XYZ file of C-alpha atoms in Angstrom:
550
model
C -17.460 39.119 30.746
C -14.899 39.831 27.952
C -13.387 36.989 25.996
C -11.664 35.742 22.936
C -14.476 36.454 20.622
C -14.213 40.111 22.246
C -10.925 40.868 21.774
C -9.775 39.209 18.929
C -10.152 39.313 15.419
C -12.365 36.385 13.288
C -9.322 35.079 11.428
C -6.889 34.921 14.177
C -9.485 32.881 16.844
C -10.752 30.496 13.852
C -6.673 29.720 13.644
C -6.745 29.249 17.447
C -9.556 27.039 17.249
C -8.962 24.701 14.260
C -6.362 23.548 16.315
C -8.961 21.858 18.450
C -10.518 18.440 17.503
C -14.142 18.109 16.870
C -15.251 16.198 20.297
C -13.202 19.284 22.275
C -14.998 21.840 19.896
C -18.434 20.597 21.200
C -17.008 20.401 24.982
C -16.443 24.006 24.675
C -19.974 24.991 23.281
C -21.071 23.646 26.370
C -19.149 26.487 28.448
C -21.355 28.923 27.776
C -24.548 30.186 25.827
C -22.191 32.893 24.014
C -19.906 30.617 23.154
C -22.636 27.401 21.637
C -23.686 30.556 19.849
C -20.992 31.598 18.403
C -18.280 28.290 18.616
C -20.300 27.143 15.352
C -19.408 30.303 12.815
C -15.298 30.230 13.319
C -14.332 26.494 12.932
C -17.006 25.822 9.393
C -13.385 24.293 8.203
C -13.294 21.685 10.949
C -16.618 20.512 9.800
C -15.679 20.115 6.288
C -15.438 15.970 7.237
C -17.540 13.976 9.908
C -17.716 10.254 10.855
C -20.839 9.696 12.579
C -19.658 6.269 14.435
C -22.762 6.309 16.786
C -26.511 7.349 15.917
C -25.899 9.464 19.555
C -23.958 11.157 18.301
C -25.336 12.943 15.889
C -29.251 12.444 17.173
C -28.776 13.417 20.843
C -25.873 15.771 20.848
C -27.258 19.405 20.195
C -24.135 20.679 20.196
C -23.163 19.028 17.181
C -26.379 19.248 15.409
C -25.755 23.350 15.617
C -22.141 22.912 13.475
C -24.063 21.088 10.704
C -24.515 23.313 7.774
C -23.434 23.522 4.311
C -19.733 23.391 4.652
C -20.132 20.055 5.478
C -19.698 18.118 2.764
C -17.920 14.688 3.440
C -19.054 11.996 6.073
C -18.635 8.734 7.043
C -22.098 7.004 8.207
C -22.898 3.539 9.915
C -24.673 1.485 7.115
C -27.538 0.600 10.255
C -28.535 3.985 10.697
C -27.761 5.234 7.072
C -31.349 6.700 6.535
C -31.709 8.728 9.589
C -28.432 10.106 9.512
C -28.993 11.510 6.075
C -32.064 13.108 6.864
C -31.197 15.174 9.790
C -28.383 16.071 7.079
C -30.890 16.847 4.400
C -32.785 18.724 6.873
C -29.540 21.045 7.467
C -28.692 21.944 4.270
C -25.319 19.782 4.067
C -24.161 19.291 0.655
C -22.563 16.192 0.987
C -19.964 15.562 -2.396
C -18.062 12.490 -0.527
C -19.714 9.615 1.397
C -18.442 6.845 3.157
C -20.959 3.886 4.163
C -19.482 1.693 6.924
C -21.251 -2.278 6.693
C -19.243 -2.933 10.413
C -21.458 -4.644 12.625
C -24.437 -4.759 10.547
C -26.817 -7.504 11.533
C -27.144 -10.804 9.176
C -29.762 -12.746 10.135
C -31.136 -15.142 8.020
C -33.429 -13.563 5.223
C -32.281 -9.723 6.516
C -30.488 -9.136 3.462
C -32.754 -9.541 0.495
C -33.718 -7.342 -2.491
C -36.106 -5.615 -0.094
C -33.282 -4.617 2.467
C -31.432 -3.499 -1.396
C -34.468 -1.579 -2.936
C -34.582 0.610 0.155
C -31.144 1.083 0.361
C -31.246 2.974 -2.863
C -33.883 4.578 -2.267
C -32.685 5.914 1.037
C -29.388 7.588 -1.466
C -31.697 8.627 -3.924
C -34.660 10.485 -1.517
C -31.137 11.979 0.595
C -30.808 14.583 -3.210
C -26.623 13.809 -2.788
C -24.753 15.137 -6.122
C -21.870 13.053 -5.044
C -18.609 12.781 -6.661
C -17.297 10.313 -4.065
C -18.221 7.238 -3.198
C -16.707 4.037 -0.545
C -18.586 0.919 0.275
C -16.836 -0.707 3.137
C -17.340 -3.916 4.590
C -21.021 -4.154 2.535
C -23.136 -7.057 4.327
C -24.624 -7.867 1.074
C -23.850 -8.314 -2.860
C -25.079 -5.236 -4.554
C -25.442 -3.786 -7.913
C -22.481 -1.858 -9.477
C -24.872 -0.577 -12.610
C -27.198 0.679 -9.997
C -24.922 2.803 -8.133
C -23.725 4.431 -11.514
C -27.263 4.970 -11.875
C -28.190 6.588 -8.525
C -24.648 8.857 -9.024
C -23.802 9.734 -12.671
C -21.349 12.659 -11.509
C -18.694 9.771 -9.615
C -15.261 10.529 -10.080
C -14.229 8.019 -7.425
C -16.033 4.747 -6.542
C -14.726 2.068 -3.930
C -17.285 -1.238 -3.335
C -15.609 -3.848 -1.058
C -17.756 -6.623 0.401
C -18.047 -7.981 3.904
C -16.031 -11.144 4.111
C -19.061 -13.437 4.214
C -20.712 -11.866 1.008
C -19.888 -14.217 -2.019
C -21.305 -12.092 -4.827
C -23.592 -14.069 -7.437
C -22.355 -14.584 -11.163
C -25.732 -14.539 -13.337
C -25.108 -13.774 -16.862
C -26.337 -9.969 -17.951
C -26.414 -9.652 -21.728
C -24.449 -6.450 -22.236
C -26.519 -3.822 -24.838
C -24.814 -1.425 -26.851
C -25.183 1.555 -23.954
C -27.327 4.643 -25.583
C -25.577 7.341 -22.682
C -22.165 6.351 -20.518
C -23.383 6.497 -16.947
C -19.876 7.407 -15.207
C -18.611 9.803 -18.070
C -16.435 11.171 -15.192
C -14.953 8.543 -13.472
C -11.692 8.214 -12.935
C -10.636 5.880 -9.926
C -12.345 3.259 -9.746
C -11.668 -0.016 -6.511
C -13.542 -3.574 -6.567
C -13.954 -5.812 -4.359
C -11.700 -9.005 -6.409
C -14.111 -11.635 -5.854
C -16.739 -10.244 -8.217
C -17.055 -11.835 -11.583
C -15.336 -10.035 -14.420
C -17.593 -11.319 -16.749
C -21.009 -10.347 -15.069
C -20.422 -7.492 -12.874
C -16.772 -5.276 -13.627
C -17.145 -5.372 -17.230
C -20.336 -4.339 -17.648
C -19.465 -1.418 -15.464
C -16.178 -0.658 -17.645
C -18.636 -0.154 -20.512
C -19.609 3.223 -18.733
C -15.855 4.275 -17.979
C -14.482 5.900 -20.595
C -11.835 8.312 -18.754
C -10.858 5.869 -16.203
C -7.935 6.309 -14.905
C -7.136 4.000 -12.001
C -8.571 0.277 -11.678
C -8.122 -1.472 -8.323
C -9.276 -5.337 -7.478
C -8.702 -5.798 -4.349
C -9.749 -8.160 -1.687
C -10.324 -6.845 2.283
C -10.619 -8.320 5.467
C -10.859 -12.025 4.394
C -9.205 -15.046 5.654
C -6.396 -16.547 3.031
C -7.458 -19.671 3.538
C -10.547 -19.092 1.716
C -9.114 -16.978 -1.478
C -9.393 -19.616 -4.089
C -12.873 -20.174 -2.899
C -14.148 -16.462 -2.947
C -12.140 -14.789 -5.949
C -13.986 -15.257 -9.243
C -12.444 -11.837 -10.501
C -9.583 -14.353 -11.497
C -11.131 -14.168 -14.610
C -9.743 -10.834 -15.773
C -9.822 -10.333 -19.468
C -6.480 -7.590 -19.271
C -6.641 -6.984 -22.584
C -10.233 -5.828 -22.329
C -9.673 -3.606 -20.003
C -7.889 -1.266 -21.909
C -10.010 -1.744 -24.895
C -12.752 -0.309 -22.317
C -10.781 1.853 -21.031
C -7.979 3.597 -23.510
C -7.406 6.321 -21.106
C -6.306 3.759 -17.736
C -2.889 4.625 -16.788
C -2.888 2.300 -13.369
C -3.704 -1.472 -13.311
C -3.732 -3.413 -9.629
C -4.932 -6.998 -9.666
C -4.741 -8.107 -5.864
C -6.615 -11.128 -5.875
C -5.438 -12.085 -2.010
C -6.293 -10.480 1.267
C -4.372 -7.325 1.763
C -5.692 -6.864 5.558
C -4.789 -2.940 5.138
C -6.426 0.222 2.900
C -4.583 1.650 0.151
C -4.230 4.794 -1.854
C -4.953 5.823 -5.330
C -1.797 7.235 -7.409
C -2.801 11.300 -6.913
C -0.697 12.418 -9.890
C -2.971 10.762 -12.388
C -5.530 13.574 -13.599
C -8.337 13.814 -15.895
C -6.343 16.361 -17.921
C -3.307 14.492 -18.036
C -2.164 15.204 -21.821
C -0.409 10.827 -21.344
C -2.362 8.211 -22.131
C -1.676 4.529 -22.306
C -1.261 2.127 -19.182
C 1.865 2.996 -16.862
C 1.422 0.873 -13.927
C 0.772 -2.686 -13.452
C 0.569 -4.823 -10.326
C -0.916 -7.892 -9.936
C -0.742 -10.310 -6.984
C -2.459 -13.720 -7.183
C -2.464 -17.304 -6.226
C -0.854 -19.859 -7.904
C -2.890 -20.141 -10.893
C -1.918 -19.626 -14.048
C -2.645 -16.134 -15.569
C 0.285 -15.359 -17.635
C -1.393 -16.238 -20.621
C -3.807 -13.395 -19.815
C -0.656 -10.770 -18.007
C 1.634 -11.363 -20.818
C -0.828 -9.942 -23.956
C -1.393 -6.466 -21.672
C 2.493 -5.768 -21.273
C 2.881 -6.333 -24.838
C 0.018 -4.299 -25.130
C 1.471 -1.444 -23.257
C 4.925 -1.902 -24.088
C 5.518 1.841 -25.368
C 3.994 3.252 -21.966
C 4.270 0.937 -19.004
C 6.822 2.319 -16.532
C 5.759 0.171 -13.435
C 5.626 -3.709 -13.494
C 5.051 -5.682 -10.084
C 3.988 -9.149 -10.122
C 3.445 -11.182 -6.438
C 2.598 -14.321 -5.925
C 0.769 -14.992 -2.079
C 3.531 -16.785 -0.270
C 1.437 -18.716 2.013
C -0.889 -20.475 -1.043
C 1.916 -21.138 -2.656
C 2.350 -24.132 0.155
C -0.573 -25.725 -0.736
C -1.096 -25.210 -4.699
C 2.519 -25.333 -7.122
C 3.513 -23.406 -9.497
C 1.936 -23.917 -13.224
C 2.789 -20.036 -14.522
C 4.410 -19.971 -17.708
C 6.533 -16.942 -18.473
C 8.265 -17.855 -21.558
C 7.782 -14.637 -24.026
C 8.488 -11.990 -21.523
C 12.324 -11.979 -22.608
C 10.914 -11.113 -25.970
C 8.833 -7.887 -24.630
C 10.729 -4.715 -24.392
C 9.294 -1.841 -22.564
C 10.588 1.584 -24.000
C 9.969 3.415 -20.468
C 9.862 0.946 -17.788
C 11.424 2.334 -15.024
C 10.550 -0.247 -12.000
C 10.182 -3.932 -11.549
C 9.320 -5.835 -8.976
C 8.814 -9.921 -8.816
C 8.153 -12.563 -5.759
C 7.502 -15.540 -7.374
C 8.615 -18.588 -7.858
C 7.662 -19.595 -11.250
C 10.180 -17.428 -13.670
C 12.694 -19.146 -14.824
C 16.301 -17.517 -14.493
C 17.238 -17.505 -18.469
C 13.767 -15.584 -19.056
C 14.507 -13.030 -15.957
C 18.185 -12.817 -17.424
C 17.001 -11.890 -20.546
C 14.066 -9.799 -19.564
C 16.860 -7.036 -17.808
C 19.204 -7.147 -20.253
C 16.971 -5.882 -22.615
C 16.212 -3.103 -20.312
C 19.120 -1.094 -18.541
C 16.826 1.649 -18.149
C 15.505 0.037 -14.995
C 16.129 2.487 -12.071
C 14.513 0.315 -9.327
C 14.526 -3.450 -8.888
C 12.861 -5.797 -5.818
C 13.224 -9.349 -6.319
C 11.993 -11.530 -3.721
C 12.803 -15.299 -5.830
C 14.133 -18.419 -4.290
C 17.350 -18.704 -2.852
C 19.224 -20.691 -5.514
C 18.206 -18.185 -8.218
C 20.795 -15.569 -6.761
C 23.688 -16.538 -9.238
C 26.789 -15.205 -10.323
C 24.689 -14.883 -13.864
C 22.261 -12.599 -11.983
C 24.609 -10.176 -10.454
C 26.388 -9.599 -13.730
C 22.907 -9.008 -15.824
C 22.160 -6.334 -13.092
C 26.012 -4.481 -13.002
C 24.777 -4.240 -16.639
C 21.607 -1.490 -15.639
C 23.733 1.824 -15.557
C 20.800 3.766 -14.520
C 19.695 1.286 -11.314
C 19.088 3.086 -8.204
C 17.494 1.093 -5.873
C 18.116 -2.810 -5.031
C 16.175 -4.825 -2.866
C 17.076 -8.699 -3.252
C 15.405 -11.131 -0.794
C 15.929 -14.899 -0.813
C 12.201 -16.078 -0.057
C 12.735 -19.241 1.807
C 9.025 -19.375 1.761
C 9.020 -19.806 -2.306
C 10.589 -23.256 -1.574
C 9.353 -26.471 -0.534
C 12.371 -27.518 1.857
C 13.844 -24.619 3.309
C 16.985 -26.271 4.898
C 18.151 -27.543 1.517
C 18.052 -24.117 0.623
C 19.982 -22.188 3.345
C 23.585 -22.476 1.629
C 22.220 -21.469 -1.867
C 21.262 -17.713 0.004
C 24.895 -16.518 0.045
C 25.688 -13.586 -2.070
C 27.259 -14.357 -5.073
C 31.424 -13.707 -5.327
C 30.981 -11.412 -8.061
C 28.876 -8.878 -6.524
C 31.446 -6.903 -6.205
C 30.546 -5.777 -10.201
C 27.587 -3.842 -8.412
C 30.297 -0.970 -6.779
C 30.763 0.282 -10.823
C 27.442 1.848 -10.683
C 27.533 5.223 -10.568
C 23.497 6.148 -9.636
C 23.441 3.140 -6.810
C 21.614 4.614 -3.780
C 20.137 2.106 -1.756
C 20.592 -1.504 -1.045
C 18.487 -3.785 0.518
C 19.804 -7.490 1.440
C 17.908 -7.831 4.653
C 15.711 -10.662 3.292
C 17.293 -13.670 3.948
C 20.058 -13.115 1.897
C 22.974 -14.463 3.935
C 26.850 -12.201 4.043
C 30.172 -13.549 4.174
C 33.205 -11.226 5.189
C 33.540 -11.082 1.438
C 30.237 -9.522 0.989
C 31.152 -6.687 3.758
C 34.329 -5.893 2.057
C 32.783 -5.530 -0.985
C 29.757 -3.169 0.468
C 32.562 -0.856 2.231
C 33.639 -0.196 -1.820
C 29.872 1.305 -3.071
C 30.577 4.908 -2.722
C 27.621 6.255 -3.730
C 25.045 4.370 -1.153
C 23.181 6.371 0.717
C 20.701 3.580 2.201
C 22.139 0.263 3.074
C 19.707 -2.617 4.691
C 21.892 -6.394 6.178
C 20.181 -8.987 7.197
C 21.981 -12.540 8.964
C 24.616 -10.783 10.698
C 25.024 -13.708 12.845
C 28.165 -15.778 14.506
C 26.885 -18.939 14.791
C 26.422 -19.123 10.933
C 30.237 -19.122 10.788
C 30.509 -16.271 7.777
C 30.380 -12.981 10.053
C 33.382 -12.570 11.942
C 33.856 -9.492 14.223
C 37.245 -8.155 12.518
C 34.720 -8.219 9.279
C 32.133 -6.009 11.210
C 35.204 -3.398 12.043
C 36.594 -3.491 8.763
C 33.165 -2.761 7.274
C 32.978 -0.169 9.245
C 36.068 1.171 8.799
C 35.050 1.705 4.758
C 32.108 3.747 5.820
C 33.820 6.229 7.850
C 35.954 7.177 5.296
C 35.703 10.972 3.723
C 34.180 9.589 0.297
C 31.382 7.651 1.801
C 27.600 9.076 2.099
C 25.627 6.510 3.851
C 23.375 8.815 5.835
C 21.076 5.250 6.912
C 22.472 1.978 7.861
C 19.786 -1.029 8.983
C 21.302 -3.893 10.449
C 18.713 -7.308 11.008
C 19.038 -10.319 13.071
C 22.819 -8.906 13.904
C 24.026 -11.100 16.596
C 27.460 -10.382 15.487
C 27.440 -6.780 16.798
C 28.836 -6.527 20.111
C 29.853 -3.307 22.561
C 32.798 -2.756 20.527
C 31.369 -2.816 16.852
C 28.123 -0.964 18.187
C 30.939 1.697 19.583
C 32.677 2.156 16.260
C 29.219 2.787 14.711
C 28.820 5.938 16.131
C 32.506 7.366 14.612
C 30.341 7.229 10.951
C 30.208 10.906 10.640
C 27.769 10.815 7.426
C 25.185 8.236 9.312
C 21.684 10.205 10.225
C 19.688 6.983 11.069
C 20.706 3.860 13.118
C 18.022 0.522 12.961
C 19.335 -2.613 14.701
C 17.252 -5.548 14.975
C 18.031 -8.380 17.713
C 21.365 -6.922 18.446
C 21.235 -9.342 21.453
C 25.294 -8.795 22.151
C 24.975 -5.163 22.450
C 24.590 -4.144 26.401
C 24.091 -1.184 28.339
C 27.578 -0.677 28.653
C 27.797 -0.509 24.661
C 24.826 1.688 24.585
C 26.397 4.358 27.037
C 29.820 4.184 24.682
C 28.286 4.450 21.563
C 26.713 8.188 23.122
C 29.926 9.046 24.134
C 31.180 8.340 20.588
C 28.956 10.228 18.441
C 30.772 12.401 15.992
C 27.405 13.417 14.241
C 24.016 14.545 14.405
C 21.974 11.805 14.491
C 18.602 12.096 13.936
C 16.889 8.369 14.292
C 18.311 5.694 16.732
C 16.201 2.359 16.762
C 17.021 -1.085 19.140
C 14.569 -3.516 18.286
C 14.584 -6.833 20.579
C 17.634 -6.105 22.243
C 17.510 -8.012 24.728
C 20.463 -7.052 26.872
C 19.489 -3.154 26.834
C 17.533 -3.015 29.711
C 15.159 0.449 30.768
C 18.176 1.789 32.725
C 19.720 1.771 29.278
């Protein structure tokens, strides 16, 4: 019987197939001996990546087994069944560049883990003949050695080791020797897991780095409560990193749990003609590591562009504030180009300072407690000519009292100074920072916005008023405004009629609103009606008057 393979050429039914997912490519082997013959040749490109979740899958599934071949060359493997898996690999010619090794569900009974269960588990990689390039431990049941993996796989150019939750890795002194060969001369992104000793396990590894380019200490999948007790990577000598590694051009220090994977910068290359560190973000507990951050930024003052510094809101309930920042108003950074603080330990003079000395700041976040947003603040930012971005959130959670703080959250008179900048693009004041009708006045005068984020719209505060809402409004529909996305949070003030007038902004593209609990269906069905443009996004969060018939 005539069919695809038949009648159509091998490029255009490999383009018909890759559209297929790798479960419904191995349903339709099963259609037919022809097509299990011939299914296997015209989607090689599907194959490229494979996560073997279950052992059945790959052992009892000849359907799958036939698609194995050399164009495989990235999987994802179950720690538990790690050696078999690699074998019927081996056995099929895969040549496997990229591994990922998956510690989920691994059993830890007691004595399970020891150097035995370790010895074989390198020399299940090294039997498996892998010339791998890229590397991920995730979730690994049991401390293991990060000179031994360089070892096992001198060609890395990408290594990721986080531990199981449960795995507190030991901190025996090694004696580091003058290294006769660099193990990872081709390394260049490189992710920890932050609870392993600087001092006896990272360092010795950044010995055998030279060409790093990315460093990453992270924590994953841990409770918070248990941070201070599992992070010994606190003892990060900054400085020595770079001395280790002159080529590192991105520096993340996350010594909380992040409870979500993250991605390596992709425009930093091995070729790249910069050197010097760019990037820096470090987010930490409450103890004191200035004395250790502040030597690396005047270390890389002529390079960094990227300075973020977090401190982990909930610890900071239990543990105060001992950082000392003074000295950072005496850094200046030639090409920093972003900073980003939530903390609660800089003093305002030393912030003041610190951006004054650099207007070429094009992005600013500040997440810092409620009474540090001062009339003093607003005019050292109107001075940045160049800023483009502003997120400002009064962190209620940086304080000890929060009601003694609520009044101290209202924006500043004077931020009016902010509508003289020409580059202004997006605003962001949905974090707690509360508006008067002042504040929407002044917003309606930023002509250049293009993003705009409120937060504490609400009528029971007493500063929103309705007429304030319309007036507001009123600004952005104007000919000479461009805000193409508008986000309005906890607005309780909006009712049918200022949710109608929303829809006469002809420039809007995007509409958020966020426990709009006034607006009704009645609103909802005017606001259509009104539309002058194309919108392209509408979003009603907790809205609790729009029912499904709306």
């Amino acid at each position: 019987m005539p069919d695809l393979f038949s009648h159509l050429p091998f490029d255009i039914v490999s383009m018909i197939l890759s559209h297929m997912g790798q479960r419904d490519c191995v349903e339709l082997m099963r259609v037919c001996r022809r097509w299990y013959e011939y299914v296997p040749s015209y989607t090689t490109s599907m194959w490229y990546s494979i996560a073997f979740d279950k052992r059945p899958w790959l052992k009892k599934n000849d359907c799958l087994v036939q698609c194995l071949g050399a164009h495989v060359q990235r999987v994802t493997v179950p720690i538990y069944h790690l050696a078999s898996i690699l074998t019927e690999l081996q056995s099929h010619q895969c040549e496997i560049t990229a591994l990922e090794i998956n510690g989920h569900g691994m059993h830890r009974s007691k004595g399970t883990l020891g150097p035995a269960v370790n010895a074989r588990f390198f020399n299940t990689l090294r039997t498996s003949r892998m010339n791998l390039t890229w590397l991920k431990l995730d979730n690994h049941p049991w401390d293991i050695s990060l000179l031994e993996i360089a070892r096992t796989f001198p060609q890395l150019a990408y290594l990721c080791v986080l531990l199981d939750h449960k795995v507190f890795p030991k901190r025996l002194i090694v004696p580091i020797a003058k290294a006769r060969s660099v193990l990872l001369p081709n390394l260049l992104f490189l992710r920890l897991d932050s609870r392993y000793s600087f001092i006896t396990k990272i360092e010795p590894l950044l010995h055998h780095c030279p060409h790093l380019r990315s460093l990453q200490l992270i924590t994953r999948n841990s409770d918070w409560h248990h941070v201070n007790d599992c992070t010994p990577a606190n003892d990060i000598d900054f400085a020595c990193v770079l001395d280790l590694c002159p080529h590192l051009q991105y520096l993340q220090c996350d010594f909380t749990d992040l409870n979500h994977d993250m991605d390596f910068p992709i425009n930093l290359a091995k070729t790249s003609s910069q050197t010097g560190l760019r990037q820096l973000k470090v987010t930490c507990t409450s103890d004191d590591r200035s004395a250790r951050i502040l030597p690396l930024i005047e270390k890389a003052k002529d390079t960094l562009q990227l300075l973020e510094f977090k401190q982990e809101r909930e610890l900071l309930r239990y543990s105060p504030p001992i950082w000392d920042w003074s000295g950072l108003e005496r850094i200046t950074l030639s090409q920093i180009q972003s900073l980003t603080l939530r903390t609660n330990t800089i003093k305002l003079p030393t912030l003041l300072d610190f951006m004054r000395h650099h207007p070429t700041l094009e992005l600013i976040n500040l997440a810092l407690p409620p009474n540090m947003f001062t009339e003093e603040l607003m005019d050292a930012l109107s001075m940045i000519r160049g800023l483009t971005s502003l997120y400002l959130c009064a962190d209620l959670q940086l304080v000890q009292n929060t009601q003694d703080y609520m009044d101290e959250s209202l924006l500043p008179d004077n931020f009016y100074l902010l509508s003289s900048l020409p580059s202004l693009r997006e605003i962001d004041l949905s974090g707690a920072i509360r508006l008067s009708d002042q504040s929407f006045e002044v917003l309606g005068n930023f002509s250049s916005l293009q993003t705009l984020s409120l937060g504490i719209i609400r009528r029971q505060s007493g500063l929103i008023s309705t007429y304030a809402l319309l007036m507001f409004i009123a600004r952005l529909k104007s000919n000479n405004h461009c805000v193409q996305h508008l986000t309005l949070m906890y607005a309780d003030a909006l009712d049918d009629n200022v949710f109608e007038a929303l829809a006469e902004i002809r420039s809007l593209r995007s509409l958020r609103i966020v426990r709009g609990h006034w607006v009704t269906n009645t609103g909802l069905q005017r606001f259509v009606d009104r539309i002058t443009s194309c919108f392209v996004e509408i979003h009603l969060e907790s809205c609790r008057r729009i029912t499904s018939d709306g």
